[in-house]
GROMACS .gro file of C-alpha atoms in nm:
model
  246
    1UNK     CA    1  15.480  10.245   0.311
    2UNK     CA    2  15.725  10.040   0.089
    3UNK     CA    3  16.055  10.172   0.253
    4UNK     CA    4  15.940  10.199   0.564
    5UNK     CA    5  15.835   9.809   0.573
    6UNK     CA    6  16.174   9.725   0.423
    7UNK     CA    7  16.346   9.883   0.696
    8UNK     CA    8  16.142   9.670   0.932
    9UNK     CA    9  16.159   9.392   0.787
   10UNK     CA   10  16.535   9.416   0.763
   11UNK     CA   11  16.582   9.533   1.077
   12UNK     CA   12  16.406   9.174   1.192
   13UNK     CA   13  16.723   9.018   1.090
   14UNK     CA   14  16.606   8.735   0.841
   15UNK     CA   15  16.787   8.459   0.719
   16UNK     CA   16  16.674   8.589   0.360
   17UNK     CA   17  16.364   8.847   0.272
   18UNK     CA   18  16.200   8.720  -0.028
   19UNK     CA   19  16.045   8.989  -0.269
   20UNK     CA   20  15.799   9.044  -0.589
   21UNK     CA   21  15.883   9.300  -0.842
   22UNK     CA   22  16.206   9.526  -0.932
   23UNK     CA   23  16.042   9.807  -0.706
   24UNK     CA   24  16.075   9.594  -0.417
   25UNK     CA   25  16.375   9.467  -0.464
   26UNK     CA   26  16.552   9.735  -0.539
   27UNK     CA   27  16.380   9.897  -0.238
   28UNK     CA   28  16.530   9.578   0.019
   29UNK     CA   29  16.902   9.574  -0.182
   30UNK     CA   30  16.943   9.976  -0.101
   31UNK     CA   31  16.892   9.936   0.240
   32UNK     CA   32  17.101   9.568   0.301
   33UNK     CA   33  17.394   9.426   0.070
   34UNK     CA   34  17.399   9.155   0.353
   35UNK     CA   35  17.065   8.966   0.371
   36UNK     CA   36  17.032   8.749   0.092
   37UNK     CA   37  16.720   8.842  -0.130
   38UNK     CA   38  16.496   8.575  -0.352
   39UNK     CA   39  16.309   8.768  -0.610
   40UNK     CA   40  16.036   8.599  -0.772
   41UNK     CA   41  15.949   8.868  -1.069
   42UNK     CA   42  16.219   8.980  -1.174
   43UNK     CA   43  16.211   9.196  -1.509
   44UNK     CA   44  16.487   9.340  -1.706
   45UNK     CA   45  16.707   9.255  -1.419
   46UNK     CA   46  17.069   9.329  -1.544
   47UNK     CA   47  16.949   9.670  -1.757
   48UNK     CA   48  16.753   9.738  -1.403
   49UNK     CA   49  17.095   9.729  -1.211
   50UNK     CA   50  16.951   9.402  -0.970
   51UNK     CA   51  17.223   9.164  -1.085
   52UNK     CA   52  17.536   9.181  -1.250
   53UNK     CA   53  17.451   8.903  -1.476
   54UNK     CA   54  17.223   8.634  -1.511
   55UNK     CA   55  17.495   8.373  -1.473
   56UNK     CA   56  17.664   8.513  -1.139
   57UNK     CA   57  17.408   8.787  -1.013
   58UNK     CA   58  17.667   8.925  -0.794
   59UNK     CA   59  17.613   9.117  -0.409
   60UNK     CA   60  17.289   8.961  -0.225
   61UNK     CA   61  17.065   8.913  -0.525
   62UNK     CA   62  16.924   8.620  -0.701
   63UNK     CA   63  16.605   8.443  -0.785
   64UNK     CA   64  16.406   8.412  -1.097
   65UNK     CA   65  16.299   8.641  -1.361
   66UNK     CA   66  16.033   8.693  -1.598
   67UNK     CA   67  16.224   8.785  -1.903
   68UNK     CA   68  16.162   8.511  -2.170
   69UNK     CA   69  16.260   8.689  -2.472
   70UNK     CA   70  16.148   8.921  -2.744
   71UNK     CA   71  15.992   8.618  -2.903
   72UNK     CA   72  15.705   8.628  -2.621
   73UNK     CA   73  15.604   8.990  -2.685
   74UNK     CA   74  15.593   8.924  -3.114
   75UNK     CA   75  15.370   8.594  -2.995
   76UNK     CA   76  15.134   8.789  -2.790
   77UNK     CA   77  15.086   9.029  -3.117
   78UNK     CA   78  15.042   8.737  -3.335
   79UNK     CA   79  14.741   8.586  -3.094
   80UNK     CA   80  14.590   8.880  -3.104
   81UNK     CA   81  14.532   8.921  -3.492
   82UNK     CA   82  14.500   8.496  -3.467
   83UNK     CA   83  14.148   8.597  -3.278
   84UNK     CA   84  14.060   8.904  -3.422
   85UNK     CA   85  14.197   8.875  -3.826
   86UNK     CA   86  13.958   9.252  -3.863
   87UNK     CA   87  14.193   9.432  -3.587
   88UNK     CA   88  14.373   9.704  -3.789
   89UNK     CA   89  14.561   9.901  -3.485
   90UNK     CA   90  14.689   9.802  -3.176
   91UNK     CA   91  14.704  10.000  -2.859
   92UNK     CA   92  15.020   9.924  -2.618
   93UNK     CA   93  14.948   9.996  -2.270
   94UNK     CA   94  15.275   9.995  -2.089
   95UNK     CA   95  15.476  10.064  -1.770
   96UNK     CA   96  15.869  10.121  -1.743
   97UNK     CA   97  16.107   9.869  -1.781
   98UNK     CA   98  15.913   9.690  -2.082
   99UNK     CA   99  15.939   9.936  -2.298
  100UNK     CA  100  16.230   9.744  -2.395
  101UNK     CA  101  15.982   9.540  -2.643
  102UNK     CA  102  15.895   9.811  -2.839
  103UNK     CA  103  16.101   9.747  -3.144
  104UNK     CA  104  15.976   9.405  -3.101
  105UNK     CA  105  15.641   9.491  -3.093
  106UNK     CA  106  15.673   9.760  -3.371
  107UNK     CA  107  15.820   9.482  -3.606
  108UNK     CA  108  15.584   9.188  -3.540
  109UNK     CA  109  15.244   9.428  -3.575
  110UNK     CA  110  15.424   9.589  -3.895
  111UNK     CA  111  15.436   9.206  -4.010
  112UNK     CA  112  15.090   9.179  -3.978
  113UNK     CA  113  14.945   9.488  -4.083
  114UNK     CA  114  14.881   9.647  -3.795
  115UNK     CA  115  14.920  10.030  -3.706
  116UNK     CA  116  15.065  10.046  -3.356
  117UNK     CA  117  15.008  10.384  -3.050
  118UNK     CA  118  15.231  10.287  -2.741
  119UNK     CA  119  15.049  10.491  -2.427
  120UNK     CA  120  15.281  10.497  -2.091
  121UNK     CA  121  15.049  10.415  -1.808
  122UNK     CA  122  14.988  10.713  -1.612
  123UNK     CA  123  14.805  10.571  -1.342
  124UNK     CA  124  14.470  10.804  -1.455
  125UNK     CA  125  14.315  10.536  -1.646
  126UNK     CA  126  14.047  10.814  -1.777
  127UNK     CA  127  14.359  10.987  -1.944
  128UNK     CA  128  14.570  10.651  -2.093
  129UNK     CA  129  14.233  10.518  -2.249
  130UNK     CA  130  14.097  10.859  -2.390
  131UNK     CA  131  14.443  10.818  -2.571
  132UNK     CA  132  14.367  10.467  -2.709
  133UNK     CA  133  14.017  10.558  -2.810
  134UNK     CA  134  14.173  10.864  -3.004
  135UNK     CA  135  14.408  10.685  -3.189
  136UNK     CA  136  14.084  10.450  -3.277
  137UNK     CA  137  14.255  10.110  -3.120
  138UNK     CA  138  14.079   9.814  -3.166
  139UNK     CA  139  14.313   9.574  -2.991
  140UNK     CA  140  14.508   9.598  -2.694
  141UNK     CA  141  14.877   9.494  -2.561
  142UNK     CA  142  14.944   9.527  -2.189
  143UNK     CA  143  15.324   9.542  -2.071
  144UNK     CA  144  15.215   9.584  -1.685
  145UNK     CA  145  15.432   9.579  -1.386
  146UNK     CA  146  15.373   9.711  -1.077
  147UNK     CA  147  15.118   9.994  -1.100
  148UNK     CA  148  14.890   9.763  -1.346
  149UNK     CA  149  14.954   9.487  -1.166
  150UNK     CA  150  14.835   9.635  -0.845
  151UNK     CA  151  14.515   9.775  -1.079
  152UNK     CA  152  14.472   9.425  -1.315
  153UNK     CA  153  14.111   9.415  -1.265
  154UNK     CA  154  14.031   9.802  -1.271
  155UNK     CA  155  14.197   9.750  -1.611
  156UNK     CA  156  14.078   9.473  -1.737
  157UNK     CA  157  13.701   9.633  -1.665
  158UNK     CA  158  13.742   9.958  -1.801
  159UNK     CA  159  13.896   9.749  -2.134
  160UNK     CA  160  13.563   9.490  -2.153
  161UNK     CA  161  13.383   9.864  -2.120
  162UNK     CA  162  13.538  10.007  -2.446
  163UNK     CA  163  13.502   9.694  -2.588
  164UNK     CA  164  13.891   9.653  -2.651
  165UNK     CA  165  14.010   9.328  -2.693
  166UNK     CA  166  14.365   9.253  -2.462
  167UNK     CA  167  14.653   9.035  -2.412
  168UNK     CA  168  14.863   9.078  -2.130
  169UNK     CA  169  15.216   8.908  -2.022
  170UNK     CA  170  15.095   8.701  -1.698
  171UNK     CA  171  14.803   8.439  -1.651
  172UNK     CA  172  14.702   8.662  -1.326
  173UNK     CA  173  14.527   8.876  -1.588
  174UNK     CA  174  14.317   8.690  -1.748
  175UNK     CA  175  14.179   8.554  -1.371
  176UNK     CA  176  14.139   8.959  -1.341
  177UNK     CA  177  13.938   8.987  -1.658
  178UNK     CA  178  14.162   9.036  -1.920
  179UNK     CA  179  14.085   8.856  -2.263
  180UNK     CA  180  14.377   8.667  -2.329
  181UNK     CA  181  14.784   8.560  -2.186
  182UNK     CA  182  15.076   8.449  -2.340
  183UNK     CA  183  15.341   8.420  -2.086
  184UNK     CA  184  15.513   8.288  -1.766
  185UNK     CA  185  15.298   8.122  -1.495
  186UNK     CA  186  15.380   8.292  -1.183
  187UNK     CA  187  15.262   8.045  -0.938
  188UNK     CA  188  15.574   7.815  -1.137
  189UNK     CA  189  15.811   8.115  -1.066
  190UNK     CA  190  15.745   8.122  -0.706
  191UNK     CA  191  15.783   7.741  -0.665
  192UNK     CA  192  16.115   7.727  -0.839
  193UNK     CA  193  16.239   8.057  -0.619
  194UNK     CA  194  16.178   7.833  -0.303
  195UNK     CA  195  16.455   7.611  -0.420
  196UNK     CA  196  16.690   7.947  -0.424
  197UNK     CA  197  16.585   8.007  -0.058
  198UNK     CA  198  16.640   7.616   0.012
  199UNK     CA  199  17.000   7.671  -0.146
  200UNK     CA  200  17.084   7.972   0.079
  201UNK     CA  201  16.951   7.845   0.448
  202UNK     CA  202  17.190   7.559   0.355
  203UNK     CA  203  17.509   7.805   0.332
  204UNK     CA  204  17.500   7.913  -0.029
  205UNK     CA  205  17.583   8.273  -0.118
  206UNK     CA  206  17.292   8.443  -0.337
  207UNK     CA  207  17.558   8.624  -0.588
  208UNK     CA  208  17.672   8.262  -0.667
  209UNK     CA  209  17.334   8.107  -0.757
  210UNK     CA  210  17.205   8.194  -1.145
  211UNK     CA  211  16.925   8.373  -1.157
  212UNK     CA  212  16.662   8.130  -1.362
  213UNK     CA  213  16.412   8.232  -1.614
  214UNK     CA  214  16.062   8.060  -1.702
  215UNK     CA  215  16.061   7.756  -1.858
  216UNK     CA  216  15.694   7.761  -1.862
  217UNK     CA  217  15.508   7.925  -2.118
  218UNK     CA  218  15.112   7.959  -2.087
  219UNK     CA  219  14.802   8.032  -2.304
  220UNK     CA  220  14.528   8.101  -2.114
  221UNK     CA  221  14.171   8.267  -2.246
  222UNK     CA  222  13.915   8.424  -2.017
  223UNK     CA  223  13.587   8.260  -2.212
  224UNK     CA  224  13.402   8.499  -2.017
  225UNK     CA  225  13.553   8.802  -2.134
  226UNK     CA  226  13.527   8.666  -2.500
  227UNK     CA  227  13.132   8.625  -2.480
  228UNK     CA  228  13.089   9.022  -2.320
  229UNK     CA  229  13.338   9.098  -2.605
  230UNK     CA  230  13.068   8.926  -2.850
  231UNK     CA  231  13.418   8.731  -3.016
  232UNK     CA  232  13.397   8.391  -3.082
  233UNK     CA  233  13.720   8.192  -3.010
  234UNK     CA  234  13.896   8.018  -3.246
  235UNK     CA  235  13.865   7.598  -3.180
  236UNK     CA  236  14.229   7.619  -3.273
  237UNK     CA  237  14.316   7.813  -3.037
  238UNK     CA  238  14.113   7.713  -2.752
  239UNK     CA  239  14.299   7.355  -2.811
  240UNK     CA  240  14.609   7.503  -2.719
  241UNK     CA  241  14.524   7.697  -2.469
  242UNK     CA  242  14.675   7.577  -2.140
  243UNK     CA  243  14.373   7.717  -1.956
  244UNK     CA  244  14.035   7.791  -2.037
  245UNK     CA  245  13.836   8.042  -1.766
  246UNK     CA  246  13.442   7.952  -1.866
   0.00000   0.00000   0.00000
């Protein structure tokens, strides 16, 4: 029902629509180039055709965006083989646009040792794991946006089941049952976007206003994951760690 709520929702004539993911936005800036739009998880956003540029986003578009760098995605590789030195091949679960990490990824794992099979999620999860388990994965990556997202904890499950050990890119994972995160904390993103809507219900023009990225980088381990996962986490690493689910 996506484009049929934007049209509603546009059609209400708000002083700005605020919206999650590229999908929606996307969806909101095809049917209005006049409403101002806040997007809060933004990914890929100039490659995506959102903005212009970071800098001056251009048309009705601003707001903040995930993208922190290719030095997140190599991080998340490294944690991985931190916790589990025995892994020997990684599995990378991912949905379009972050396959834009993959030479990232490639490079970082190579580093390490590790073998690496990328599997595009297909939305069958019987299907994308089968693939995993046949390329004997021991370890896996998760680059999800919307469709995994939507599915985190029917994926995070069916990983704990095959006894596959993950990291994913958000902390809402881990609260869904994934293993580990390295990333941006969302509930940050959408308290700094409010100060984009504060900016344009005060006259500014969104195509004027930068789009921001995270300044907030979090490590967060899902101790109950670890213990049905029989691994025992590294005091190192639990020290760091920004939050600890028990």
């Amino acid at each position: 029902r996506l484009h049929e709520l934007v049209r509603e929702t546009v059609a209400s004539e708000p002083d700005v629509i605020v919206t999650g993911a590229n999908v929606v936005t996307l969806a909101v800036k095809n049917v209005t180039q006049r409403i101002p739009i806040v997007m809060t998880i933004g990914v890929n956003v100039v490659e995506s055709g959102v903005v212009q540029s970071l800098r001056r986003p251009g048309a009705n578009v601003t707001g903040m965006s995930v993208d922190v760098g290719d030095g997140i995605a190599a991080k998340q590789v490294e944690l991985l083989k931190e916790l589990l030195p025995g892994i020997s091949h990684i599995g990378v679960l991912w949905e379009p646009p972050l396959e834009s990490y993959r030479t990232t990824i490639d490079k970082a794992a190579a580093a390490l040792g590790l073998g690496v099979t990328w599997v595009r999620y297909s939305g069958d999860l019987d299907r994308d794991f089968a693939d995993l388990q046949r390329a004997r994965c021991n370890a896996l990556d998760v680059l999800g946006a919307t469709g995994i997202y939507r599915r985190a904890v029917e994926v995070s499950a069916y990983a704990l089941r095959l006894r596959l050990p993950s990291v994913w890119g958000l902390s809402d994972f881990v609260a869904a049952g994934g293993l580990m995160s390295y990333g941006p904390n969302l509930a940050d993103l959408y308290r700094r976007a409010a100060r984009h809507v504060h900016q344009i219900l005060k006259g500014a023009w969104p195509g004027e206003i930068a789009v921001e990225q995270p300044t907030r980088i979090d490590l967060e381990i899902n101790m109950k994951s670890a213990k049905v996962l029989g691994i025992k986490v590294p005091q190192s690493l639990l020290l760091r760690a920004d939050r600890v689910i028990e």
